[in-house]
Amino acid sequence: MFTVESDLSAVSNAPARPGFSSLIKHKIGKLHNARKRLSSRSKSSPALMLLDSPLSRATPKRQKSILQEIPTCQTILDLSALKGNDLVRASRSLIATLFGPLKDDEALRLDRVSGAMTNAVFFVTIGTHKRMLLRVYGVGCDQILDRNKELDWLSRLSQLDIGPKLLGIFGNGRFEEYLPSTTLSRQDIRQPALSGQIASRMHQLHSIVETFPPAETEALEVWANIDKWYAALTTELAPVLKSKNTKWKTQLEALDLVQLGHDIQKCKRVCRDSPTVFAHNDLQYGNILKINGTEELVVIDFEYAGYNPRAVDIANHFCEWMYDYHSDDSATMHLDQYPSLEEQCLFLASYLATGKDNVLVTELQKEVDLWKMACHLFWGLWGLVQASQSEIDFDYFYYSMQRIDEFRASLGK
């Protein structure tokens, strides 16, 4: 974990604003009060945590106004150039621009969070107790993510009091509410009781589609991204990858990108008949928090969220059981760790018990098993895009090759 502290004074040419302490304390206080009210309602009806909100029928104009209320600037934090105290000094100035200057005697501490594979994430501590989260977008993320779409979803989720609140936006990142909590581990998600809670939370998220239904022309995230990443790979990114590593060049030629295109079309024909929901699309253990004191599970990091078949979101969660992102071989897929049929059915039973879906557990299990290949394809292509540009210490290419191998194995069954 990267840690650096500083008591440097902030420098800002921004117009005077209320001090950071009073502004953030007021904002966070309102958020926590709303969360408490919502949590008390959810005890009798979990679905209320997501859907029983006076803002749930808010118009796009209201969504836009929520984003307009968030402090915003165009400052860029260049992590390739800013290190140590230089990064702290730049962060302090950025905080002053967005929220108002810190007091001279308030130290600023940054603790880098390990395990993040798209962005650089830091815990920010002001003084001895004020905390928030700093998220700096990864290099080349425009190839991976639609930030405008992500912010639109964060606005909608804020209306429903879901997840950490958005506090401030800057040129290549944002500040989010810090939730006193424990991040789940790969062992936690295998525990039957917790697995059932995750399933219930997933179903509640999926139910958001009833509040914010997709437009008739809305594309499913899984196919939209697969098409976008495959097109980028076959035009500009394959030459980049081949030039970066001679072994990659050999493996890419063996992969046969032309044949992969045919495989993608076959996958689209095979994968069908799964209801469209609002899906998180990246529900790995690192994106699930257990709130201190209440044991409530909160899902975070909605970067890949959007409309998708329900089976994609469930299958993706099952696939995440196979990874240990905090080990020396974090990119390795451990096939023996995929949930057993019994573990799958326990999860799916909890999922179905949360709603009123007219489907048997065995039928849903087959649906999820079918769509698993689309998850492997999605993340396989994602890994190749990341390998071409990301500066994060993760073996994206190796990860990608394993996912594509599994995709083809499933497609051939």
Tab-separated table of N, CA and C in Angstrom, residues 82-173:
chain	number	residue	atom	x	y	z
A	82	LEU	N	3.345	12.886	-11.024
A	82	LEU	CA	3.208	13.300	-9.624
A	82	LEU	C	3.486	12.123	-8.692
A	83	LYS	N	4.499	12.256	-7.870
A	83	LYS	CA	4.859	11.218	-6.910
A	83	LYS	C	5.064	11.847	-5.537
A	84	GLY	N	4.885	11.039	-4.487
A	84	GLY	CA	5.190	11.479	-3.133
A	84	GLY	C	4.529	12.786	-2.763
A	85	ASN	N	5.311	13.717	-2.217
A	85	ASN	CA	4.765	14.989	-1.762
A	85	ASN	C	4.218	15.842	-2.897
A	86	ASP	N	4.729	15.645	-4.119
A	86	ASP	CA	4.180	16.381	-5.258
A	86	ASP	C	2.723	15.987	-5.495
A	87	LEU	N	2.432	14.692	-5.351
A	87	LEU	CA	1.055	14.230	-5.499
A	87	LEU	C	0.179	14.767	-4.376
A	88	VAL	N	0.695	14.763	-3.166
A	88	VAL	CA	-0.063	15.286	-2.032
A	88	VAL	C	-0.347	16.774	-2.225
A	89	ARG	N	0.680	17.514	-2.665
A	89	ARG	CA	0.509	18.951	-2.881
A	89	ARG	C	-0.559	19.211	-3.952
A	90	ALA	N	-0.498	18.450	-5.042
A	90	ALA	CA	-1.478	18.622	-6.115
A	90	ALA	C	-2.878	18.239	-5.646
A	91	SER	N	-2.990	17.176	-4.847
A	91	SER	CA	-4.290	16.744	-4.329
A	91	SER	C	-4.861	17.782	-3.371
A	92	ARG	N	-3.996	18.357	-2.574
A	92	ARG	CA	-4.428	19.379	-1.620
A	92	ARG	C	-4.978	20.609	-2.356
A	93	SER	N	-4.280	21.011	-3.401
A	93	SER	CA	-4.736	22.134	-4.211
A	93	SER	C	-6.059	21.810	-4.900
A	94	LEU	N	-6.185	20.573	-5.391
A	94	LEU	CA	-7.424	20.146	-6.042
A	94	LEU	C	-8.592	20.177	-5.064
A	95	ILE	N	-8.373	19.687	-3.857
A	95	ILE	CA	-9.412	19.716	-2.825
A	95	ILE	C	-9.825	21.151	-2.525
A	96	ALA	N	-8.850	22.056	-2.469
A	96	ALA	CA	-9.153	23.465	-2.219
A	96	ALA	C	-10.006	24.050	-3.335
A	97	THR	N	-9.705	23.680	-4.574
A	97	THR	CA	-10.465	24.181	-5.717
A	97	THR	C	-11.917	23.709	-5.669
A	98	LEU	N	-12.111	22.448	-5.311
A	98	LEU	CA	-13.459	21.871	-5.327
A	98	LEU	C	-14.268	22.210	-4.082
A	99	PHE	N	-13.627	22.169	-2.902
A	99	PHE	CA	-14.376	22.231	-1.648
A	99	PHE	C	-14.015	23.413	-0.749
A	100	GLY	N	-12.955	24.131	-1.089
A	100	GLY	CA	-12.481	25.186	-0.209
A	100	GLY	C	-11.193	24.765	0.461
A	101	PRO	N	-10.365	25.735	0.862
A	101	PRO	CA	-9.035	25.419	1.398
A	101	PRO	C	-9.082	24.687	2.724
A	102	LEU	N	-8.080	23.849	2.934
A	102	LEU	CA	-7.902	23.188	4.219
A	102	LEU	C	-7.251	24.156	5.196
A	103	LYS	N	-7.382	23.866	6.467
A	103	LYS	CA	-6.678	24.647	7.475
A	103	LYS	C	-5.188	24.323	7.395
A	104	ASP	N	-4.365	25.292	7.753
A	104	ASP	CA	-2.918	25.109	7.650
A	104	ASP	C	-2.413	23.928	8.462
A	105	ASP	N	-3.100	23.639	9.586
A	105	ASP	CA	-2.616	22.564	10.461
A	105	ASP	C	-3.265	21.217	10.154
A	106	GLU	N	-4.040	21.136	9.070
A	106	GLU	CA	-4.684	19.872	8.706
A	106	GLU	C	-3.778	19.095	7.747
A	107	ALA	N	-3.242	17.981	8.220
A	107	ALA	CA	-2.393	17.134	7.376
A	107	ALA	C	-3.254	16.372	6.381
A	108	LEU	N	-2.694	16.120	5.218
A	108	LEU	CA	-3.374	15.346	4.182
A	108	LEU	C	-2.623	14.040	3.982
A	109	ARG	N	-3.338	12.932	4.049
A	109	ARG	CA	-2.729	11.603	3.904
A	109	ARG	C	-3.429	10.863	2.765
A	110	LEU	N	-2.640	10.237	1.905
A	110	LEU	CA	-3.157	9.418	0.811
A	110	LEU	C	-2.699	7.984	1.006
A	111	ASP	N	-3.643	7.044	1.006
A	111	ASP	CA	-3.329	5.613	1.090
A	111	ASP	C	-3.862	4.947	-0.167
A	112	ARG	N	-2.966	4.435	-0.983
A	112	ARG	CA	-3.408	3.802	-2.226
A	112	ARG	C	-4.025	2.441	-1.940
A	113	VAL	N	-5.163	2.184	-2.563
A	113	VAL	CA	-5.886	0.929	-2.379
A	113	VAL	C	-5.381	-0.080	-3.399
A	114	SER	N	-5.005	-1.255	-2.940
A	114	SER	CA	-4.525	-2.292	-3.854
A	114	SER	C	-5.703	-3.032	-4.466
A	115	GLY	N	-5.467	-3.663	-5.619
A	115	GLY	CA	-6.483	-4.506	-6.237
A	115	GLY	C	-7.315	-3.826	-7.301
A	116	ALA	N	-7.236	-2.486	-7.428
A	116	ALA	CA	-7.999	-1.783	-8.459
A	116	ALA	C	-7.328	-2.005	-9.810
A	117	MET	N	-8.112	-2.386	-10.837
A	117	MET	CA	-7.514	-2.756	-12.116
A	117	MET	C	-7.863	-1.806	-13.252
A	118	THR	N	-8.728	-0.834	-13.009
A	118	THR	CA	-9.071	0.137	-14.039
A	118	THR	C	-8.572	1.522	-13.672
A	119	ASN	N	-8.696	1.889	-12.392
A	119	ASN	CA	-8.302	3.203	-11.913
A	119	ASN	C	-7.267	3.081	-10.800
A	120	ALA	N	-6.696	4.229	-10.426
A	120	ALA	CA	-5.907	4.329	-9.194
A	120	ALA	C	-6.828	4.900	-8.126
A	121	VAL	N	-6.939	4.210	-6.996
A	121	VAL	CA	-7.875	4.607	-5.942
A	121	VAL	C	-7.096	4.865	-4.661
A	122	PHE	N	-7.436	5.975	-3.990
A	122	PHE	CA	-6.760	6.356	-2.748
A	122	PHE	C	-7.781	6.667	-1.667
A	123	PHE	N	-7.492	6.249	-0.438
A	123	PHE	CA	-8.193	6.783	0.720
A	123	PHE	C	-7.553	8.127	1.047
A	124	VAL	N	-8.370	9.151	1.213
A	124	VAL	CA	-7.885	10.483	1.563
A	124	VAL	C	-8.285	10.771	3.001
A	125	THR	N	-7.313	11.073	3.841
A	125	THR	CA	-7.589	11.424	5.235
A	125	THR	C	-7.151	12.866	5.466
A	126	ILE	N	-8.083	13.678	5.966
A	126	ILE	CA	-7.810	15.074	6.294
A	126	ILE	C	-7.732	15.186	7.807
A	127	GLY	N	-6.613	15.667	8.324
A	127	GLY	CA	-6.459	15.735	9.771
A	127	GLY	C	-6.410	14.336	10.349
A	128	THR	N	-7.248	14.095	11.349
A	128	THR	CA	-7.230	12.794	12.026
A	128	THR	C	-8.462	11.949	11.746
A	129	HIS	N	-9.517	12.526	11.140
A	129	HIS	CA	-10.741	11.731	11.046
A	129	HIS	C	-11.552	11.938	9.772
A	130	LYS	N	-11.406	13.045	9.075
A	130	LYS	CA	-12.230	13.279	7.884
A	130	LYS	C	-11.672	12.467	6.724
A	131	ARG	N	-12.520	11.662	6.073
A	131	ARG	CA	-12.047	10.776	5.019
A	131	ARG	C	-12.970	10.825	3.807
A	132	MET	N	-12.390	10.591	2.650
A	132	MET	CA	-13.158	10.390	1.429
A	132	MET	C	-12.301	9.565	0.479
A	133	LEU	N	-12.851	9.226	-0.661
A	133	LEU	CA	-12.163	8.370	-1.623
A	133	LEU	C	-11.782	9.196	-2.844
A	134	LEU	N	-10.558	9.051	-3.296
A	134	LEU	CA	-10.077	9.703	-4.512
A	134	LEU	C	-9.895	8.642	-5.588
A	135	ARG	N	-10.540	8.844	-6.715
A	135	ARG	CA	-10.450	7.896	-7.825
A	135	ARG	C	-9.864	8.636	-9.032
A	136	VAL	N	-8.689	8.188	-9.479
A	136	VAL	CA	-8.051	8.774	-10.654
A	136	VAL	C	-8.179	7.777	-11.801
A	137	TYR	N	-8.811	8.195	-12.883
A	137	TYR	CA	-9.080	7.291	-13.989
A	137	TYR	C	-7.784	6.796	-14.627
A	138	GLY	N	-7.791	5.531	-15.025
A	138	GLY	CA	-6.619	4.934	-15.642
A	138	GLY	C	-6.345	5.486	-17.029
A	139	VAL	N	-5.098	5.373	-17.462
A	139	VAL	CA	-4.700	5.830	-18.792
A	139	VAL	C	-5.450	5.035	-19.853
A	140	GLY	N	-6.015	5.737	-20.837
A	140	GLY	CA	-6.699	5.073	-21.938
A	140	GLY	C	-8.064	4.519	-21.609
A	141	CYS	N	-8.640	4.941	-20.491
A	141	CYS	CA	-9.937	4.386	-20.086
A	141	CYS	C	-11.072	4.745	-21.036
A	142	ASP	N	-10.859	5.757	-21.877
A	142	ASP	CA	-11.898	6.113	-22.840
A	142	ASP	C	-12.172	4.965	-23.800
A	143	GLN	N	-11.173	4.087	-24.003
A	143	GLN	CA	-11.373	2.906	-24.845
A	143	GLN	C	-12.245	1.880	-24.137
A	144	ILE	N	-12.253	1.943	-22.808
A	144	ILE	CA	-12.924	0.937	-21.999
A	144	ILE	C	-14.293	1.400	-21.529
A	145	LEU	N	-14.368	2.654	-21.087
A	145	LEU	CA	-15.553	3.137	-20.384
A	145	LEU	C	-16.123	4.392	-21.018
A	146	ASP	N	-17.433	4.552	-20.859
A	146	ASP	CA	-18.125	5.781	-21.237
A	146	ASP	C	-18.373	6.548	-19.948
A	147	ARG	N	-17.521	7.540	-19.656
A	147	ARG	CA	-17.620	8.253	-18.381
A	147	ARG	C	-18.916	9.039	-18.260
A	148	ASN	N	-19.430	9.570	-19.368
A	148	ASN	CA	-20.700	10.299	-19.290
A	148	ASN	C	-21.834	9.369	-18.883
A	149	LYS	N	-21.830	8.165	-19.446
A	149	LYS	CA	-22.853	7.187	-19.071
A	149	LYS	C	-22.707	6.785	-17.605
A	150	GLU	N	-21.458	6.625	-17.174
A	150	GLU	CA	-21.213	6.272	-15.776
A	150	GLU	C	-21.742	7.349	-14.837
A	151	LEU	N	-21.484	8.613	-15.157
A	151	LEU	CA	-21.961	9.711	-14.312
A	151	LEU	C	-23.479	9.799	-14.330
A	152	ASP	N	-24.090	9.498	-15.472
A	152	ASP	CA	-25.556	9.466	-15.532
A	152	ASP	C	-26.108	8.420	-14.566
A	153	TRP	N	-25.472	7.247	-14.553
A	153	TRP	CA	-25.940	6.194	-13.646
A	153	TRP	C	-25.677	6.561	-12.190
A	154	LEU	N	-24.546	7.180	-11.908
A	154	LEU	CA	-24.275	7.615	-10.538
A	154	LEU	C	-25.320	8.613	-10.079
A	155	SER	N	-25.782	9.462	-10.991
A	155	SER	CA	-26.847	10.409	-10.665
A	155	SER	C	-28.135	9.674	-10.316
A	156	ARG	N	-28.489	8.687	-11.114
A	156	ARG	CA	-29.712	7.915	-10.843
A	156	ARG	C	-29.600	7.153	-9.523
A	157	LEU	N	-28.446	6.542	-9.309
A	157	LEU	CA	-28.254	5.782	-8.074
A	157	LEU	C	-28.285	6.694	-6.856
A	158	SER	N	-27.800	7.916	-6.998
A	158	SER	CA	-27.851	8.872	-5.891
A	158	SER	C	-29.290	9.171	-5.505
A	159	GLN	N	-30.162	9.238	-6.496
A	159	GLN	CA	-31.574	9.483	-6.219
A	159	GLN	C	-32.183	8.363	-5.382
A	160	LEU	N	-31.635	7.163	-5.530
A	160	LEU	CA	-32.156	6.003	-4.817
A	160	LEU	C	-31.328	5.670	-3.578
A	161	ASP	N	-30.392	6.551	-3.222
A	161	ASP	CA	-29.526	6.343	-2.056
A	161	ASP	C	-28.782	5.013	-2.119
A	162	ILE	N	-28.206	4.737	-3.272
A	162	ILE	CA	-27.473	3.490	-3.476
A	162	ILE	C	-25.993	3.791	-3.652
A	163	GLY	N	-25.165	3.116	-2.880
A	163	GLY	CA	-23.725	3.224	-3.035
A	163	GLY	C	-23.152	4.513	-2.481
A	164	PRO	N	-21.829	4.653	-2.535
A	164	PRO	CA	-21.172	5.882	-2.072
A	164	PRO	C	-21.619	7.075	-2.911
A	165	LYS	N	-21.702	8.229	-2.285
A	165	LYS	CA	-22.161	9.421	-2.969
A	165	LYS	C	-21.009	10.124	-3.690
A	166	LEU	N	-21.348	10.720	-4.798
A	166	LEU	CA	-20.389	11.488	-5.578
A	166	LEU	C	-20.218	12.861	-4.935
A	167	LEU	N	-18.972	13.219	-4.578
A	167	LEU	CA	-18.710	14.474	-3.872
A	167	LEU	C	-18.120	15.550	-4.767
A	168	GLY	N	-17.276	15.180	-5.711
A	168	GLY	CA	-16.638	16.159	-6.574
A	168	GLY	C	-16.071	15.503	-7.813
A	169	ILE	N	-16.009	16.258	-8.906
A	169	ILE	CA	-15.534	15.740	-10.187
A	169	ILE	C	-14.403	16.635	-10.690
A	170	PHE	N	-13.317	16.025	-11.164
A	170	PHE	CA	-12.253	16.798	-11.800
A	170	PHE	C	-11.909	16.177	-13.146
A	171	GLY	N	-10.904	16.724	-13.821
A	171	GLY	CA	-10.649	16.362	-15.208
A	171	GLY	C	-10.463	14.892	-15.487
A	172	ASN	N	-9.766	14.185	-14.620
A	172	ASN	CA	-9.544	12.754	-14.852
A	172	ASN	C	-9.839	11.920	-13.606
A	173	GLY	N	-10.896	12.298	-12.901
A	173	GLY	CA	-11.274	11.504	-11.742
A	173	GLY	C	-12.369	12.147	-10.928
